[in-house]
Every structure is written in C-alpha cells, then in structure tokens.
PDB file of C-alpha atoms in Angstrom:
ATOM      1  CA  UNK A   1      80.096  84.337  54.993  1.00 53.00           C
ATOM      2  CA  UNK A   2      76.706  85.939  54.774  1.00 59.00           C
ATOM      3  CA  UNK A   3      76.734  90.352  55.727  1.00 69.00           C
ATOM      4  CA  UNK A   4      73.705  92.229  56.522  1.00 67.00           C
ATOM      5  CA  UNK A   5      73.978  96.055  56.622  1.00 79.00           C
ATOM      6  CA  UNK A   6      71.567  98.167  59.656  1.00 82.00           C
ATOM      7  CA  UNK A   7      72.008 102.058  59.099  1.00 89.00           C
ATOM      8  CA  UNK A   8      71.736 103.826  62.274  1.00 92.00           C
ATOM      9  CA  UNK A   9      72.111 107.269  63.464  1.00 92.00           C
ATOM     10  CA  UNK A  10      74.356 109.342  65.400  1.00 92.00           C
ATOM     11  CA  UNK A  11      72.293 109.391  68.045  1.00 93.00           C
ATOM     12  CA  UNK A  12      71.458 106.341  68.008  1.00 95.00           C
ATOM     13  CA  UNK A  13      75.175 105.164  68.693  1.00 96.00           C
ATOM     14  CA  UNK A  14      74.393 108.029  71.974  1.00 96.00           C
ATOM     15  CA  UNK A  15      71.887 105.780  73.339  1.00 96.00           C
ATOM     16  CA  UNK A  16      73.917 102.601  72.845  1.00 97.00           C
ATOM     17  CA  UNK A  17      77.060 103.673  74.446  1.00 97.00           C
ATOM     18  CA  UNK A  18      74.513 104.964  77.223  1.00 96.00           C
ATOM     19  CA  UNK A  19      72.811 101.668  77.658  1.00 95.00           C
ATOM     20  CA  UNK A  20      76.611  99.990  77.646  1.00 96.00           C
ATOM     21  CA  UNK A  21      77.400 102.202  80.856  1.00 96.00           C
ATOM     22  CA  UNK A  22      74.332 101.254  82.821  1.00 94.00           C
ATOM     23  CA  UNK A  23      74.632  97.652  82.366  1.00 92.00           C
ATOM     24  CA  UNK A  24      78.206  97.714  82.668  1.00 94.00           C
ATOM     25  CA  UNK A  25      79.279 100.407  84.931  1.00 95.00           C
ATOM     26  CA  UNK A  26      82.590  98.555  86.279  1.00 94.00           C
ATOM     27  CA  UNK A  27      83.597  99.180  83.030  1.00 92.00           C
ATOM     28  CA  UNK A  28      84.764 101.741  80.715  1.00 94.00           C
ATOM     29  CA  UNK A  29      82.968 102.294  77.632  1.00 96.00           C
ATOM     30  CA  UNK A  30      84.627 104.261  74.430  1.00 95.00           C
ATOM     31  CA  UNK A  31      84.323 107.414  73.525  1.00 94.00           C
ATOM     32  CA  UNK A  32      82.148 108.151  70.650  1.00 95.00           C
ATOM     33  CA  UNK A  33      82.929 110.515  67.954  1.00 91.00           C
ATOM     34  CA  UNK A  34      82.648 114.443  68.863  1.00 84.00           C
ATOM     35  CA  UNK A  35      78.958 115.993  67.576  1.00 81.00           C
ATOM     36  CA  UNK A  36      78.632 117.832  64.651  1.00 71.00           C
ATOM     37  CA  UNK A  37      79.635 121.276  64.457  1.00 68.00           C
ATOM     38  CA  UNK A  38      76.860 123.914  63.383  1.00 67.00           C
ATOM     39  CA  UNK A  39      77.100 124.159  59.239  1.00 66.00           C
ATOM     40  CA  UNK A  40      79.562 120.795  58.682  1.00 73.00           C
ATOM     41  CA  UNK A  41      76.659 118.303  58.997  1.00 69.00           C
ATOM     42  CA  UNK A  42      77.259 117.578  55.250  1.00 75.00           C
ATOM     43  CA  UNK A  43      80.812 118.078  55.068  1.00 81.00           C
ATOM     44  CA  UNK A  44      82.632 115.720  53.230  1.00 87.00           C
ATOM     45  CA  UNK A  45      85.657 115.338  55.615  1.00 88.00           C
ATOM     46  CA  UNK A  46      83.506 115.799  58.620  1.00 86.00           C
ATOM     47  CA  UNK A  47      81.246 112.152  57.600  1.00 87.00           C
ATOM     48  CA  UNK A  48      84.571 110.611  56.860  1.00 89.00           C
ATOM     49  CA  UNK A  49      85.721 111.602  60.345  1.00 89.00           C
ATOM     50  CA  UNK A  50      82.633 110.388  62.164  1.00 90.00           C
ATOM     51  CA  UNK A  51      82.312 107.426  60.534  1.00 90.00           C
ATOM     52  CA  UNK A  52      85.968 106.384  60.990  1.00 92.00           C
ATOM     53  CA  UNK A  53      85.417 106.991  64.489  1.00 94.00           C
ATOM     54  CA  UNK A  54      82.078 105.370  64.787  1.00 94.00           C
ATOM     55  CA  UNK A  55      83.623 102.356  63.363  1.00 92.00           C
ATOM     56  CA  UNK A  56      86.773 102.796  66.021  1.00 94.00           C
ATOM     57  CA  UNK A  57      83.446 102.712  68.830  1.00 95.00           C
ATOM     58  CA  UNK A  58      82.360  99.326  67.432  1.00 94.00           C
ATOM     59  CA  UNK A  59      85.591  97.704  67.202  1.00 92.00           C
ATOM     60  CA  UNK A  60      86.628  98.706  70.612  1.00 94.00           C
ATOM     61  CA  UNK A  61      83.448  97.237  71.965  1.00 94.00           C
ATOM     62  CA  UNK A  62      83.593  93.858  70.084  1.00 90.00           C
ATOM     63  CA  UNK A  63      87.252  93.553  71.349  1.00 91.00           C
ATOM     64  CA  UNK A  64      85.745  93.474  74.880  1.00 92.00           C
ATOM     65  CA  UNK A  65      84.639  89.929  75.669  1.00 90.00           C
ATOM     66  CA  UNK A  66      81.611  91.063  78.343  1.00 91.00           C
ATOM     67  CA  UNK A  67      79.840  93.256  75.409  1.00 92.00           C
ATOM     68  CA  UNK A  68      79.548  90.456  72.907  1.00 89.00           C
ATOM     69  CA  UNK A  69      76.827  88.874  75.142  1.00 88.00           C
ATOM     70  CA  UNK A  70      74.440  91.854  75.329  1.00 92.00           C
ATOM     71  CA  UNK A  71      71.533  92.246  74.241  1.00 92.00           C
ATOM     72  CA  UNK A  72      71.197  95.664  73.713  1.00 93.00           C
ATOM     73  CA  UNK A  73      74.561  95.489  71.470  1.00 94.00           C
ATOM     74  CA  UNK A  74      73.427  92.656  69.292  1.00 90.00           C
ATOM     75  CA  UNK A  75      69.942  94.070  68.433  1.00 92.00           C
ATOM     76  CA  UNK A  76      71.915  97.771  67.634  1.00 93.00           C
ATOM     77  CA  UNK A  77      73.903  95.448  65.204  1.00 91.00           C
ATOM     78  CA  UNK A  78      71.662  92.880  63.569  1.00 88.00           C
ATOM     79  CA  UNK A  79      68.069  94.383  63.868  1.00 89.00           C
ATOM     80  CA  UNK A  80      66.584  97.946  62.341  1.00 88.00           C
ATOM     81  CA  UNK A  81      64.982  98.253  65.706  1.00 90.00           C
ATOM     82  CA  UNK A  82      64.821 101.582  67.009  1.00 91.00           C
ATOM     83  CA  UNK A  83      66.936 101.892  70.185  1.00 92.00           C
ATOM     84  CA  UNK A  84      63.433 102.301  71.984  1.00 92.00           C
ATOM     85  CA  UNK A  85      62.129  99.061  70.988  1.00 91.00           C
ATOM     86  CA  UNK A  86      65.663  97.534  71.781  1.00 91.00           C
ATOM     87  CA  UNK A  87      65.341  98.276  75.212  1.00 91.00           C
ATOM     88  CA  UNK A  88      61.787  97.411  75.289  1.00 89.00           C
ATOM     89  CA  UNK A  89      62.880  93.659  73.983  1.00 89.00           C
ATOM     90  CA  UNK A  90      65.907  93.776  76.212  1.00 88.00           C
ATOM     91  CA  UNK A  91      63.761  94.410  79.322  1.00 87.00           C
ATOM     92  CA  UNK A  92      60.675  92.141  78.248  1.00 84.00           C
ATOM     93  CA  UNK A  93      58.097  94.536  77.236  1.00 86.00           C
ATOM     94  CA  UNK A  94      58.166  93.281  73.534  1.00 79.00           C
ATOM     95  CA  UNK A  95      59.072  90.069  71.722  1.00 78.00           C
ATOM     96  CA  UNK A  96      61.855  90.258  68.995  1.00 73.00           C
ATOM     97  CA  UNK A  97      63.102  86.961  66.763  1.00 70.00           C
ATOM     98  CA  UNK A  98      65.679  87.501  64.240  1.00 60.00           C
ATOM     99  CA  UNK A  99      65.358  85.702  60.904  1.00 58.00           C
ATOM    100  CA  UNK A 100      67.107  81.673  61.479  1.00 53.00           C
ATOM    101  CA  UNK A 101      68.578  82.338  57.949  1.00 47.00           C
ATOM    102  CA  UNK A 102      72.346  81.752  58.362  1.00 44.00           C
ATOM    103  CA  UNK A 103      74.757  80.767  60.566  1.00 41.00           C
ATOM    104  CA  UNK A 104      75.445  83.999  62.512  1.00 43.00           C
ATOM    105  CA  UNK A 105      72.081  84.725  63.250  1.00 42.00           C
ATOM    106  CA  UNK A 106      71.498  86.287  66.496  1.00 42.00           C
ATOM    107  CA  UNK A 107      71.449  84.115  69.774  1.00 40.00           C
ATOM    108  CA  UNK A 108      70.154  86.771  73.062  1.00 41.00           C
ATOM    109  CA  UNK A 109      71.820  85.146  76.000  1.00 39.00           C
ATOM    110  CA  UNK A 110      70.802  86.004  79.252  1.00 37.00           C
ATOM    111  CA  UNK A 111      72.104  88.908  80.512  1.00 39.00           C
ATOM    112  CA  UNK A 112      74.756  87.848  83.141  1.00 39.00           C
ATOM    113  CA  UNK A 113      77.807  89.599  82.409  1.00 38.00           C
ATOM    114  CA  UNK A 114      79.483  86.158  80.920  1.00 43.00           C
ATOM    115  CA  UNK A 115      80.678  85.878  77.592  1.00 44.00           C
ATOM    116  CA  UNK A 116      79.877  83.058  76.155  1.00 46.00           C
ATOM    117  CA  UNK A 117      82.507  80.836  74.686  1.00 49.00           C
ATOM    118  CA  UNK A 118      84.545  82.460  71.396  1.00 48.00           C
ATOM    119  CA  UNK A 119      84.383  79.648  68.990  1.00 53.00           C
ATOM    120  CA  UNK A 120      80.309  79.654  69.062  1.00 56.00           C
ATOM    121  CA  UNK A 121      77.943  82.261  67.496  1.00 55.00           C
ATOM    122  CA  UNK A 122      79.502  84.978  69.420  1.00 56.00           C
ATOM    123  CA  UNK A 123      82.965  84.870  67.819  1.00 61.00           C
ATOM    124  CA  UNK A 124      82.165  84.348  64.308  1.00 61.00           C
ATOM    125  CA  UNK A 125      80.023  87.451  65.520  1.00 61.00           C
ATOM    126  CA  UNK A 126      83.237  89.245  66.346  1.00 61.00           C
ATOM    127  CA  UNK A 127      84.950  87.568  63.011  1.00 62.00           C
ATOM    128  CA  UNK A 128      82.095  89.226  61.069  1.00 61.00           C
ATOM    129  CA  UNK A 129      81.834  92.858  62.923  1.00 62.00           C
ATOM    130  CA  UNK A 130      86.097  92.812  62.806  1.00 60.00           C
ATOM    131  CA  UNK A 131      86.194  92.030  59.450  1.00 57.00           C
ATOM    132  CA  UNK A 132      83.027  94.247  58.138  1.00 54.00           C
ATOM    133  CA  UNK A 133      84.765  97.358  59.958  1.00 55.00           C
ATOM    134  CA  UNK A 134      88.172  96.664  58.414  1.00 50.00           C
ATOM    135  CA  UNK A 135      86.652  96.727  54.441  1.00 47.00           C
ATOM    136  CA  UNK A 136      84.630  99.851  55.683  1.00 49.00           C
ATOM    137  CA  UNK A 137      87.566 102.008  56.981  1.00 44.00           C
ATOM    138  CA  UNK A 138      89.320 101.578  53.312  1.00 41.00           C
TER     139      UNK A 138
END
C-alpha cells in the first residue's frame, strides 16, 4: 500500500471543518482540538494533545460515509494545496490533477452528497486514512 504524508496547519484544519459545515449543514461536524494557550505553543504535552485530537477530527470524518466524497476533504488530504486554492478548485476557478501514480490516487466526484460505493477508490481511501491515523496515535 503506497502513503503520502501533507503537513497542514492548525488553522488550516479551521477552514476545513468550516467548509464541512457549509456543504453539509444537516450534519454535524466534529469538534476540533481547543487553540493553543498563550506560552504552550511548543509544549511538549500540548502538540501531543492536539495532534491526538486532530487525528480523532479525521477519523471521525472518514467514518462518515457523505464526507468521503468531497472535494474539499480529499484535496486537504492528498494535495499541499493551500485551503484557498482548495476551494478555488472545488468551486471551478482553478484546475487541480493529482499525480495517476498508484492505486488510491484521488478521484473528485461531483459534489452531490452521495458516497460513492465502499469497495472503490473511496474505501481503500478510508482503509488508508484509518490505518495511517492508527500507526500515528502510537
């Protein structure tokens, strides 16, 4: 099974769980991890913390069958786009490809609120994202 890695910020995860309520306001999106405290930026415990629950944010939302078709949630994952040039792909105002490379490359359906079927791209999607969050909590 091929991995890829995308570092993203904090806020970036803001702007993602943002864009996952207006496209899906029936539903209720996860909390996020609390903002840092003034002075424990760089504290050891406090990164542990965050990132345990930032991981506990993605794994809630790939257990939801409605997120794994979105865009907006696919690019966060698989591309180093900024979350400005995400939503300028998702809503047509720039072109985006990812490389064709392996077998979990991205697919962008259209955005219709249906999941596409679980034994296609999108669940070995989920297989991957489960799996890469479980051998990052240890």
């Amino acid at each position: 099974m091929s991995r890829s890695m995308v570092r993203r910020r904090y806020s970036e995860f803001v702007i993602l769980r943002s864009i996952l309520q207006e496209q899906h306001p029936s539903l209720s999106v996860p909390r996020l991890p609390g903002r840092t405290l003034l002075g424990k930026r760089f504290d050891q415990r406090f990164i542990q913390d965050r990132c345990s629950g930032l991981h506990s944010f993605l794994k809630a939302i790939v257990e939801q069958p409605v997120y794994l078709s979105n865009k907006s949630l696919h690019l966060f994952l698989q591309s180093s786009l900024t979350m400005e040039q995400v939503q300028n792909v998702v809503n047509g105002c720039e072109s985006f490809e990812l490389p064709h490379n392996n077998s979990s490359s991205l697919l962008l359906y259209p955005v219709d609120n249906k999941a596409p079927n679980e034994d296609g791209r999108v669940g070995i999607l989920k297989r991957e994202i489960c799996s890469s969050l479980a051998t990052c909590a240890e």
